Short mmCIF file of C-alpha atoms and ligand atoms in Angstrom, two decimals:
data_model
loop_
_atom_site.label_atom_id
_atom_site.label_comp_id
_atom_site.label_asym_id
_atom_site.label_seq_id
_atom_site.Cartn_x
_atom_site.Cartn_y
_atom_site.Cartn_z
CA MET A 909 3.78 16.62 -21.84
CA THR A 910 4.19 16.91 -18.11
CA GLU A 911 7.39 18.32 -16.63
CA ARG A 912 7.22 16.00 -13.68
CA THR A 913 9.51 13.25 -14.87
CA GLN A 914 13.02 13.45 -13.53
CA THR A 915 16.39 11.80 -13.75
CA ARG A 916 18.45 10.03 -11.17
CA GLN A 917 20.94 12.89 -10.99
CA THR A 918 18.33 15.20 -9.54
CA GLN A 919 17.32 12.78 -6.80
CA ALA A 920 20.43 12.11 -4.79
CA GLY A 921 20.12 13.31 -1.24
CA THR A 922 16.90 15.23 -1.84
CA GLY A 923 13.55 14.62 -0.19
CA LEU A 924 11.55 12.79 -2.84
CA GLY A 925 8.39 12.53 -0.78
CA PHE A 926 5.71 10.22 -2.10
CA GLY A 927 4.20 10.20 -5.57
CA ALA A 928 5.14 13.68 -6.75
CA LEU A 929 7.75 12.74 -9.35
CA PHE A 930 7.41 10.13 -12.07
CA SER A 931 9.79 8.01 -14.11
CA LYS A 932 10.00 8.55 -17.87
CA HIS A 933 7.81 5.72 -19.13
CA VAL A 934 4.43 4.12 -18.74
CA ILE A 935 3.40 0.62 -19.83
CA SER A 936 -0.10 0.40 -21.25
CA ALA A 937 -2.67 -1.98 -22.72
CA ARG A 938 -6.33 -1.56 -23.70
CA TYR A 939 -9.28 -3.90 -23.46
CA VAL A 940 -11.80 -3.50 -26.29
CA ALA A 941 -14.35 -5.92 -27.79
CA GLY A 942 -13.59 -8.59 -25.24
CA ALA A 943 -9.81 -8.78 -25.70
CA TRP A 944 -6.65 -7.18 -24.32
CA SER A 945 -4.12 -5.57 -26.66
CA GLY A 946 -0.42 -6.28 -26.17
CA LEU A 947 1.69 -4.11 -23.85
CA GLU A 948 3.15 -0.87 -25.16
CA VAL A 949 6.00 1.19 -23.69
CA ARG A 950 5.05 4.88 -23.89
CA ASP A 951 6.44 8.17 -22.65
CA PHE A 952 4.94 9.42 -19.41
CA GLU A 953 2.53 12.02 -20.78
CA ASP A 954 -1.04 13.16 -20.38
CA LEU A 955 -3.78 10.80 -21.56
CA ARG A 956 -6.78 11.65 -23.72
CA PHE A 957 -10.19 10.21 -23.08
CA SER A 958 -13.84 11.06 -23.44
CA PRO A 959 -15.63 13.31 -20.93
CA ALA A 960 -18.06 10.38 -20.74
CA ALA A 961 -15.34 7.85 -19.77
CA MET A 962 -17.19 5.69 -17.26
CA VAL A 963 -14.49 5.83 -14.58
CA MET A 964 -15.17 9.52 -14.04
CA HIS A 965 -18.83 8.93 -13.38
CA TYR A 966 -19.01 5.60 -11.58
CA GLY A 967 -15.47 5.02 -10.34
CA GLN A 968 -14.84 1.59 -11.83
CA ALA A 969 -11.09 1.53 -11.12
CA ILE A 970 -8.57 -0.61 -9.26
CA PHE A 971 -4.88 -0.26 -8.51
CA GLU A 972 -1.85 -1.90 -6.91
CA GLY A 973 1.29 -0.67 -5.21
CA LEU A 974 4.70 -2.34 -5.12
CA LYS A 975 8.31 -1.25 -4.87
CA ALA A 976 11.66 -1.82 -6.56
CA PHE A 977 14.70 -1.41 -4.29
CA ARG A 978 18.41 -1.18 -5.07
CA ALA A 979 20.09 -4.27 -3.63
CA THR A 980 22.62 -3.43 -0.94
CA ASP A 981 25.29 -5.89 -2.02
CA SER A 982 24.87 -6.19 -5.80
CA ASP A 983 24.09 -4.09 -8.85
CA GLU A 984 20.60 -5.51 -9.06
CA VAL A 985 17.22 -3.93 -8.53
CA LEU A 986 14.77 -6.08 -6.54
CA ILE A 987 11.03 -5.92 -7.18
CA PHE A 988 9.24 -7.05 -4.03
CA ARG A 989 6.14 -9.30 -4.01
CA ALA A 990 5.03 -8.58 -7.56
CA ALA A 991 3.41 -12.01 -7.97
CA ASP A 992 1.23 -11.34 -4.92
CA CYS A 993 0.21 -7.99 -6.36
CA ALA A 994 -0.75 -9.67 -9.65
CA ARG A 995 -3.02 -12.07 -7.75
CA ARG A 996 -4.60 -9.28 -5.68
CA PHE A 997 -5.13 -7.23 -8.86
CA ASP A 998 -7.07 -10.17 -10.33
CA ARG A 999 -9.21 -10.40 -7.19
CA SER A 1000 -9.87 -6.66 -7.24
CA ALA A 1001 -10.83 -6.84 -10.94
CA ALA A 1002 -13.30 -9.67 -10.31
CA ARG A 1003 -14.92 -7.75 -7.41
CA MET A 1004 -15.31 -4.64 -9.56
CA ALA A 1005 -16.73 -6.48 -12.62
CA MET A 1006 -13.58 -5.79 -14.62
CA PRO A 1007 -11.84 -8.25 -16.97
CA PRO A 1008 -8.82 -10.21 -15.72
CA LEU A 1009 -5.48 -9.49 -17.39
CA PRO A 1010 -4.08 -12.33 -19.51
CA ALA A 1011 -1.81 -14.64 -17.49
CA GLY A 1012 1.60 -13.08 -17.02
CA MET A 1013 0.69 -9.61 -18.34
CA PHE A 1014 0.86 -7.86 -14.96
CA LEU A 1015 4.34 -9.20 -14.24
CA ASP A 1016 5.56 -8.51 -17.79
CA ALA A 1017 4.40 -4.91 -17.50
CA VAL A 1018 6.09 -4.39 -14.12
CA ARG A 1019 9.33 -6.04 -15.27
CA THR A 1020 9.38 -4.02 -18.50
CA LEU A 1021 8.82 -0.70 -16.75
CA VAL A 1022 11.51 -1.29 -14.16
CA GLY A 1023 13.84 -2.44 -16.94
CA VAL A 1024 13.38 0.67 -19.09
CA ASP A 1025 13.44 3.09 -16.14
CA VAL A 1026 16.02 1.27 -14.04
CA ALA A 1027 18.25 4.36 -13.86
CA GLU A 1028 15.47 6.07 -11.93
CA VAL A 1029 15.45 3.61 -9.04
CA PRO A 1030 16.93 5.82 -6.31
CA SER A 1031 19.79 4.61 -4.18
CA VAL A 1032 19.62 6.87 -1.11
CA PRO A 1033 18.74 4.80 2.02
CA GLY A 1034 14.99 4.86 2.62
CA SER A 1035 14.18 5.45 -1.05
CA SER A 1036 12.77 3.16 -3.75
CA LEU A 1037 10.86 3.18 -7.01
CA TYR A 1038 7.15 2.90 -6.19
CA ILE A 1039 5.29 1.09 -8.98
CA ARG A 1040 1.62 1.83 -9.54
CA PRO A 1041 -0.42 -0.51 -11.79
CA VAL A 1042 -3.95 0.79 -12.40
CA MET A 1043 -6.97 -0.32 -14.45
CA PHE A 1044 -9.96 1.90 -15.20
CA ALA A 1045 -13.14 1.96 -17.26
CA ASP A 1046 -12.88 4.26 -20.26
CA GLU A 1047 -15.83 3.38 -22.42
CA PRO A 1048 -17.70 6.62 -23.18
CA SER A 1049 -21.14 5.97 -21.67
CA LEU A 1050 -23.37 7.15 -18.87
CA ALA A 1051 -25.17 3.79 -18.66
CA VAL A 1052 -25.01 2.31 -15.18
CA ARG A 1053 -23.41 -1.08 -15.92
CA PRO A 1054 -19.88 -2.45 -16.18
CA SER A 1055 -17.82 -0.76 -18.88
CA THR A 1056 -16.86 -2.80 -21.95
CA GLU A 1057 -13.56 -0.91 -22.42
CA PHE A 1058 -10.66 -0.54 -20.02
CA SER A 1059 -7.12 0.81 -19.87
CA PHE A 1060 -4.33 -0.88 -17.93
CA LEU A 1061 -1.34 1.31 -17.09
CA VAL A 1062 1.78 0.89 -15.00
CA LEU A 1063 3.64 4.01 -13.93
CA ALA A 1064 6.39 4.55 -11.40
CA SER A 1065 7.49 7.19 -8.93
CA PRO A 1066 10.85 7.53 -7.13
CA VAL A 1067 9.89 7.94 -3.46
CA ASP A 1068 11.14 8.11 0.08
CA SER A 1069 8.92 9.03 3.05
CA PHE A 1070 5.22 8.25 2.58
CA PHE A 1071 4.11 10.64 5.27
CA ALA A 1072 3.70 14.29 4.34
CA SER A 1073 4.83 15.24 7.86
CA GLY A 1074 8.14 13.42 7.24
CA ARG A 1075 7.77 11.84 10.71
CA THR A 1076 9.34 8.46 11.27
CA MET A 1077 6.87 7.65 14.07
CA ILE A 1078 3.28 8.37 13.23
CA ASP A 1079 0.23 9.69 15.04
CA ALA A 1080 -3.11 8.06 14.22
CA TYR A 1081 -6.67 9.32 14.61
CA ALA A 1082 -9.28 6.66 15.47
CA GLN A 1083 -12.58 7.41 13.76
CA SER A 1084 -16.02 6.39 14.87
CA SER A 1085 -18.02 8.84 12.76
CA HIS A 1086 -16.77 7.46 9.43
CA ILE A 1087 -16.31 3.83 8.49
CA ARG A 1088 -14.05 2.37 5.81
CA ALA A 1089 -15.62 -0.98 5.05
CA ALA A 1090 -18.41 -3.36 6.03
CA LEU A 1091 -18.81 -7.08 5.30
CA GLY A 1092 -19.79 -7.67 1.70
CA GLY A 1093 -18.37 -4.32 0.62
CA THR A 1094 -15.07 -3.65 -1.15
CA GLY A 1095 -12.74 -3.24 1.84
CA ASP A 1096 -10.72 -6.36 1.08
CA VAL A 1097 -9.83 -5.32 -2.47
CA LYS A 1098 -7.86 -2.39 -3.82
CA CYS A 1099 -10.46 -0.32 -5.63
CA SER A 1100 -9.99 3.41 -5.99
CA GLY A 1101 -13.37 4.21 -4.41
CA ASN A 1102 -12.17 2.89 -1.04
CA TYR A 1103 -9.68 5.75 -0.95
CA ALA A 1104 -12.12 8.40 -2.25
CA GLY A 1105 -14.51 7.47 0.56
CA ALA A 1106 -11.69 7.87 3.09
CA MET A 1107 -10.49 11.34 2.08
CA ALA A 1108 -12.76 13.29 4.46
CA ALA A 1109 -11.63 11.14 7.39
CA LYS A 1110 -7.99 11.62 6.39
CA ALA A 1111 -8.48 15.39 6.26
CA ASP A 1112 -10.07 15.19 9.71
CA ALA A 1113 -7.07 13.22 11.01
CA GLN A 1114 -4.71 15.83 9.58
CA ARG A 1115 -6.69 18.64 11.19
CA HIS A 1116 -5.94 16.88 14.47
CA ASP A 1117 -2.22 16.78 13.59
CA CYS A 1118 -2.35 13.06 12.89
CA ASP A 1119 -0.73 11.30 9.94
CA GLU A 1120 -3.31 8.61 9.37
CA VAL A 1121 -6.79 7.41 10.17
CA LEU A 1122 -7.07 4.35 12.39
CA TRP A 1123 -10.20 2.60 11.11
CA LEU A 1124 -12.49 0.75 13.49
CA ASP A 1125 -15.03 -1.97 12.76
CA ALA A 1126 -18.17 -0.68 11.06
CA ARG A 1127 -20.69 -2.28 13.42
CA GLU A 1128 -19.57 -1.32 16.94
CA HIS A 1129 -16.52 0.95 16.48
CA HIS A 1130 -14.96 -1.24 19.14
CA TYR A 1131 -12.22 -3.14 17.30
CA VAL A 1132 -9.18 -1.81 15.47
CA GLU A 1133 -9.18 -2.78 11.78
CA GLU A 1134 -6.36 -1.03 9.88
CA PHE A 1135 -4.84 2.34 9.05
CA GLY A 1136 -5.76 4.38 5.97
CA ALA A 1137 -3.08 2.80 3.79
CA MET A 1138 -1.53 0.23 6.11
CA ASN A 1139 -2.32 -2.81 8.21
CA CYS A 1140 -2.04 -2.74 11.99
CA PHE A 1141 0.00 -4.77 14.46
CA VAL A 1142 0.23 -4.49 18.23
CA VAL A 1143 2.66 -6.11 20.64
CA ARG A 1144 1.11 -7.53 23.80
CA GLY A 1145 3.43 -8.05 26.75
CA SER A 1146 7.17 -7.70 26.56
CA GLY A 1147 10.41 -9.68 26.67
CA GLU A 1148 10.11 -13.46 26.27
CA ARG A 1149 6.34 -13.29 26.69
CA ALA A 1150 5.69 -10.74 23.93
CA GLU A 1151 3.11 -11.66 21.29
CA LEU A 1152 2.42 -9.97 18.01
CA ILE A 1153 -1.24 -9.49 17.12
CA THR A 1154 -2.92 -8.31 13.94
CA PRO A 1155 -6.64 -8.29 13.12
CA PRO A 1156 -7.82 -11.30 11.10
CA LEU A 1157 -8.63 -11.00 7.38
CA ALA A 1158 -12.35 -11.36 7.88
CA GLY A 1159 -13.52 -9.50 4.76
CA THR A 1160 -13.21 -5.82 5.64
CA ILE A 1161 -9.44 -5.43 5.80
CA LEU A 1162 -7.03 -5.27 2.86
CA PRO A 1163 -4.85 -8.41 2.87
CA GLY A 1164 -1.57 -6.53 2.83
CA HIS A 1165 1.61 -8.06 1.48
CA THR A 1166 3.67 -6.21 4.07
CA ARG A 1167 1.41 -7.69 6.75
CA ALA A 1168 2.07 -11.16 5.32
CA THR A 1169 5.80 -10.41 5.13
CA VAL A 1170 5.91 -9.25 8.75
CA ILE A 1171 4.08 -12.41 9.86
CA THR A 1172 6.68 -14.55 8.07
CA LEU A 1173 9.64 -12.54 9.40
CA ALA A 1174 8.26 -12.65 12.95
CA GLY A 1175 7.75 -16.41 12.61
CA ARG A 1176 11.40 -16.79 11.58
CA ARG A 1177 12.37 -15.07 14.84
CA GLY A 1178 10.25 -17.52 16.79
CA LEU A 1179 7.69 -14.89 17.81
CA THR A 1180 4.10 -15.86 18.46
CA VAL A 1181 1.84 -14.15 15.93
CA LEU A 1182 -1.91 -14.14 16.54
CA GLN A 1183 -4.55 -13.03 14.05
CA GLU A 1184 -7.39 -12.01 16.31
CA PRO A 1185 -9.64 -9.01 16.96
CA ILE A 1186 -7.96 -6.14 18.84
CA GLU A 1187 -10.09 -3.96 21.10
CA LEU A 1188 -9.47 -0.24 20.77
CA GLY A 1189 -9.91 0.06 24.55
CA GLN A 1190 -6.93 -2.26 25.13
CA VAL A 1191 -4.77 -0.25 22.76
CA LEU A 1192 -5.67 2.98 24.58
CA ASP A 1193 -5.11 1.54 28.04
CA ASP A 1194 -1.94 3.15 29.38
CA GLY A 1195 -1.30 0.55 32.06
CA GLY A 1196 -2.54 -2.30 29.87
CA PRO A 1197 -0.75 -5.11 28.04
CA VAL A 1198 -0.32 -3.38 24.66
CA SER A 1199 3.28 -2.17 24.66
CA GLU A 1200 3.90 -1.36 20.96
CA VAL A 1201 1.79 -0.48 17.93
CA PHE A 1202 2.96 -0.30 14.32
CA ALA A 1203 1.51 0.19 10.88
CA CYS A 1204 2.79 -1.52 7.75
CA GLY A 1205 2.27 -1.25 4.03
CA THR A 1206 4.22 -1.04 0.80
CA ALA A 1207 4.22 2.74 0.57
CA ALA A 1208 4.96 3.32 4.26
CA GLY A 1209 7.12 0.30 5.14
CA VAL A 1210 7.00 -0.57 8.85
CA ALA A 1211 5.93 2.63 10.63
CA PRO A 1212 5.99 2.74 14.46
CA VAL A 1213 3.03 4.49 16.05
CA HIS A 1214 3.84 7.25 18.50
CA ARG A 1215 0.35 8.39 19.55
CA ILE A 1216 -3.29 7.45 19.09
CA LEU A 1217 -6.02 10.04 19.43
CA THR A 1218 -9.73 9.27 19.11
CA ASP A 1219 -12.60 11.40 17.86
CA THR A 1220 -14.16 10.87 21.28
CA GLY A 1221 -11.27 12.74 22.91
CA ARG A 1222 -9.17 9.86 24.26
CA GLU A 1223 -5.43 9.80 23.74
CA ARG A 1224 -2.52 7.48 24.40
CA ILE A 1225 1.14 8.04 23.77
CA ILE A 1226 2.38 4.60 22.77
CA GLY A 1227 6.04 5.61 22.96
CA ASP A 1228 8.56 8.23 21.89
CA GLN A 1229 10.87 5.59 20.42
CA PRO A 1230 9.98 2.50 18.38
CA GLY A 1231 9.53 -0.51 20.69
CA PRO A 1232 12.11 -3.33 20.45
CA LEU A 1233 10.00 -5.72 18.38
CA THR A 1234 8.84 -2.97 16.03
CA ALA A 1235 12.45 -1.88 15.50
CA GLN A 1236 13.54 -5.49 14.90
CA LEU A 1237 10.79 -6.21 12.38
CA ALA A 1238 11.32 -2.87 10.62
CA ALA A 1239 15.01 -3.73 10.23
CA ASP A 1240 14.19 -7.25 8.98
CA TYR A 1241 11.77 -5.77 6.45
CA VAL A 1242 14.41 -3.37 5.13
CA ALA A 1243 16.91 -6.23 5.00
CA VAL A 1244 14.67 -8.62 3.07
CA THR A 1245 13.59 -5.97 0.55
CA HIS A 1246 17.23 -5.01 -0.10
CA GLY A 1247 18.52 -8.56 -0.52
CA GLN A 1248 20.21 -8.89 2.86
CA LEU A 1249 17.86 -11.52 4.28
CA GLU A 1250 16.77 -14.65 2.46
CA PRO A 1251 13.38 -14.05 0.78
CA GLU A 1252 10.69 -16.71 0.49
CA PRO A 1253 10.29 -18.21 -3.02
CA ASP A 1254 8.24 -15.85 -5.23
CA TRP A 1255 8.99 -12.70 -3.22
CA ILE A 1256 11.64 -11.09 -5.42
CA ILE A 1257 12.13 -10.44 -9.14
CA ARG A 1258 15.70 -9.39 -9.97
CA ILE A 1259 16.43 -6.81 -12.68
CA PRO A 1260 19.99 -5.93 -13.72
CA GLY A 1261 20.68 -2.49 -12.24
N1 PLP B 1216 -4.47 -1.44 4.00
C1 PLP B 1216 -4.80 -0.51 3.09
C2 PLP B 1216 -6.13 0.14 3.19
C3 PLP B 1216 -3.91 -0.18 2.06
O1 PLP B 1216 -4.22 0.74 1.16
C4 PLP B 1216 -2.66 -0.81 2.03
C5 PLP B 1216 -1.70 -0.48 0.99
O2 PLP B 1216 -1.66 -1.05 -0.04
C6 PLP B 1216 -2.37 -1.78 3.00
C7 PLP B 1216 -3.29 -2.07 3.97
C8 PLP B 1216 -1.07 -2.52 2.98
O3 PLP B 1216 -1.00 -3.38 1.87
P1 PLP B 1216 0.38 -3.79 1.25
O4 PLP B 1216 1.23 -4.20 2.35
O5 PLP B 1216 0.07 -4.87 0.29
O6 PLP B 1216 0.91 -2.57 0.57
C1 COI B 1217 0.56 1.09 -1.00
O1 COI B 1217 1.05 1.02 0.12
O2 COI B 1217 1.14 0.62 -1.98
C2 COI B 1217 -0.73 1.67 -1.26
O3 COI B 1217 -1.27 1.39 -2.29
C3 COI B 1217 -1.29 2.66 -0.35
C4 COI B 1217 -1.63 3.85 -1.13
C5 COI B 1217 -2.97 4.33 -1.00
C6 COI B 1217 -0.55 4.83 -1.28
#
């Protein structure tokens, strides 16, 4: 039994970080002989499986990430964009030759976990309960083919800042010697191997005192794609003429729910949002039209970019303070996730707190 679970009392006012502490329960189901079992609520404890479990050899695994927030003006806990995560989980499973979950099982599991561990949703501003659904191949076999047995688990972690540096504005390292994804690959789904393949580049970014990798297109290393665990937006121009731009979902980028949320929130403010390729050169051009850059994802929220460094030695300081549109959209994102701005239908599941 791990000692890493913790209670709400121990959290208040402390730096939770990201993914180091876990809530008390896990929801689980197994797929054997072509069928899923029902969901079980279990204690958070170590698992047992065969040394030949296929996931450890061939990496057939997918995951999701979503958050539950304490509502600002009620006793409820709000789970954000769970239905979208369920749909993306299905897409990831299909891409990785894994079985779909029965209709409704993903949402039942998430709701049940937040319900049983609701006392562990932190309340300090900037904190939340990060929920991590995962599915992996655990048939014992070294055969190179899809597994016939899988486990589905949902665990949760009280979190605050995603970035190990604790910075609120991040530095990013643009890579041209590694690539994240090419067309036809797995870049647009959430499979674990995408992150394994990115670890060396992340370590390289950290050696250069950067928080994240800024991935470029695989073919020419000319266009900005996304950050290691976040999508990318830039602001072109300023004032009335400012436009928000994010790279299009053309098959190599993860279709982020925070990205989609930001697009909706920006639309509500009457901003022009373009989904078009962004040249790295434009982003690095000090006197050029790009005035703000931000990253966004579930784990990180809306994170303003302070500096971009490249592995070819170029550097641009974007700004020492978040730009006005970044700050506005970051505030809107916090407001909608905490129940202070009207959500779109389907965005929020409410759990009594
Ligand atoms: N891009 C990558 C590679 C990610 O891992 C994530 C995080 O899930 C995102 C983008 C943002 O996705 P979302 O906003 O759905 O969390
Ligand atoms: C998330 O933002 O939820 C993610 O899954 C990114 C992750 C690799 C921490």
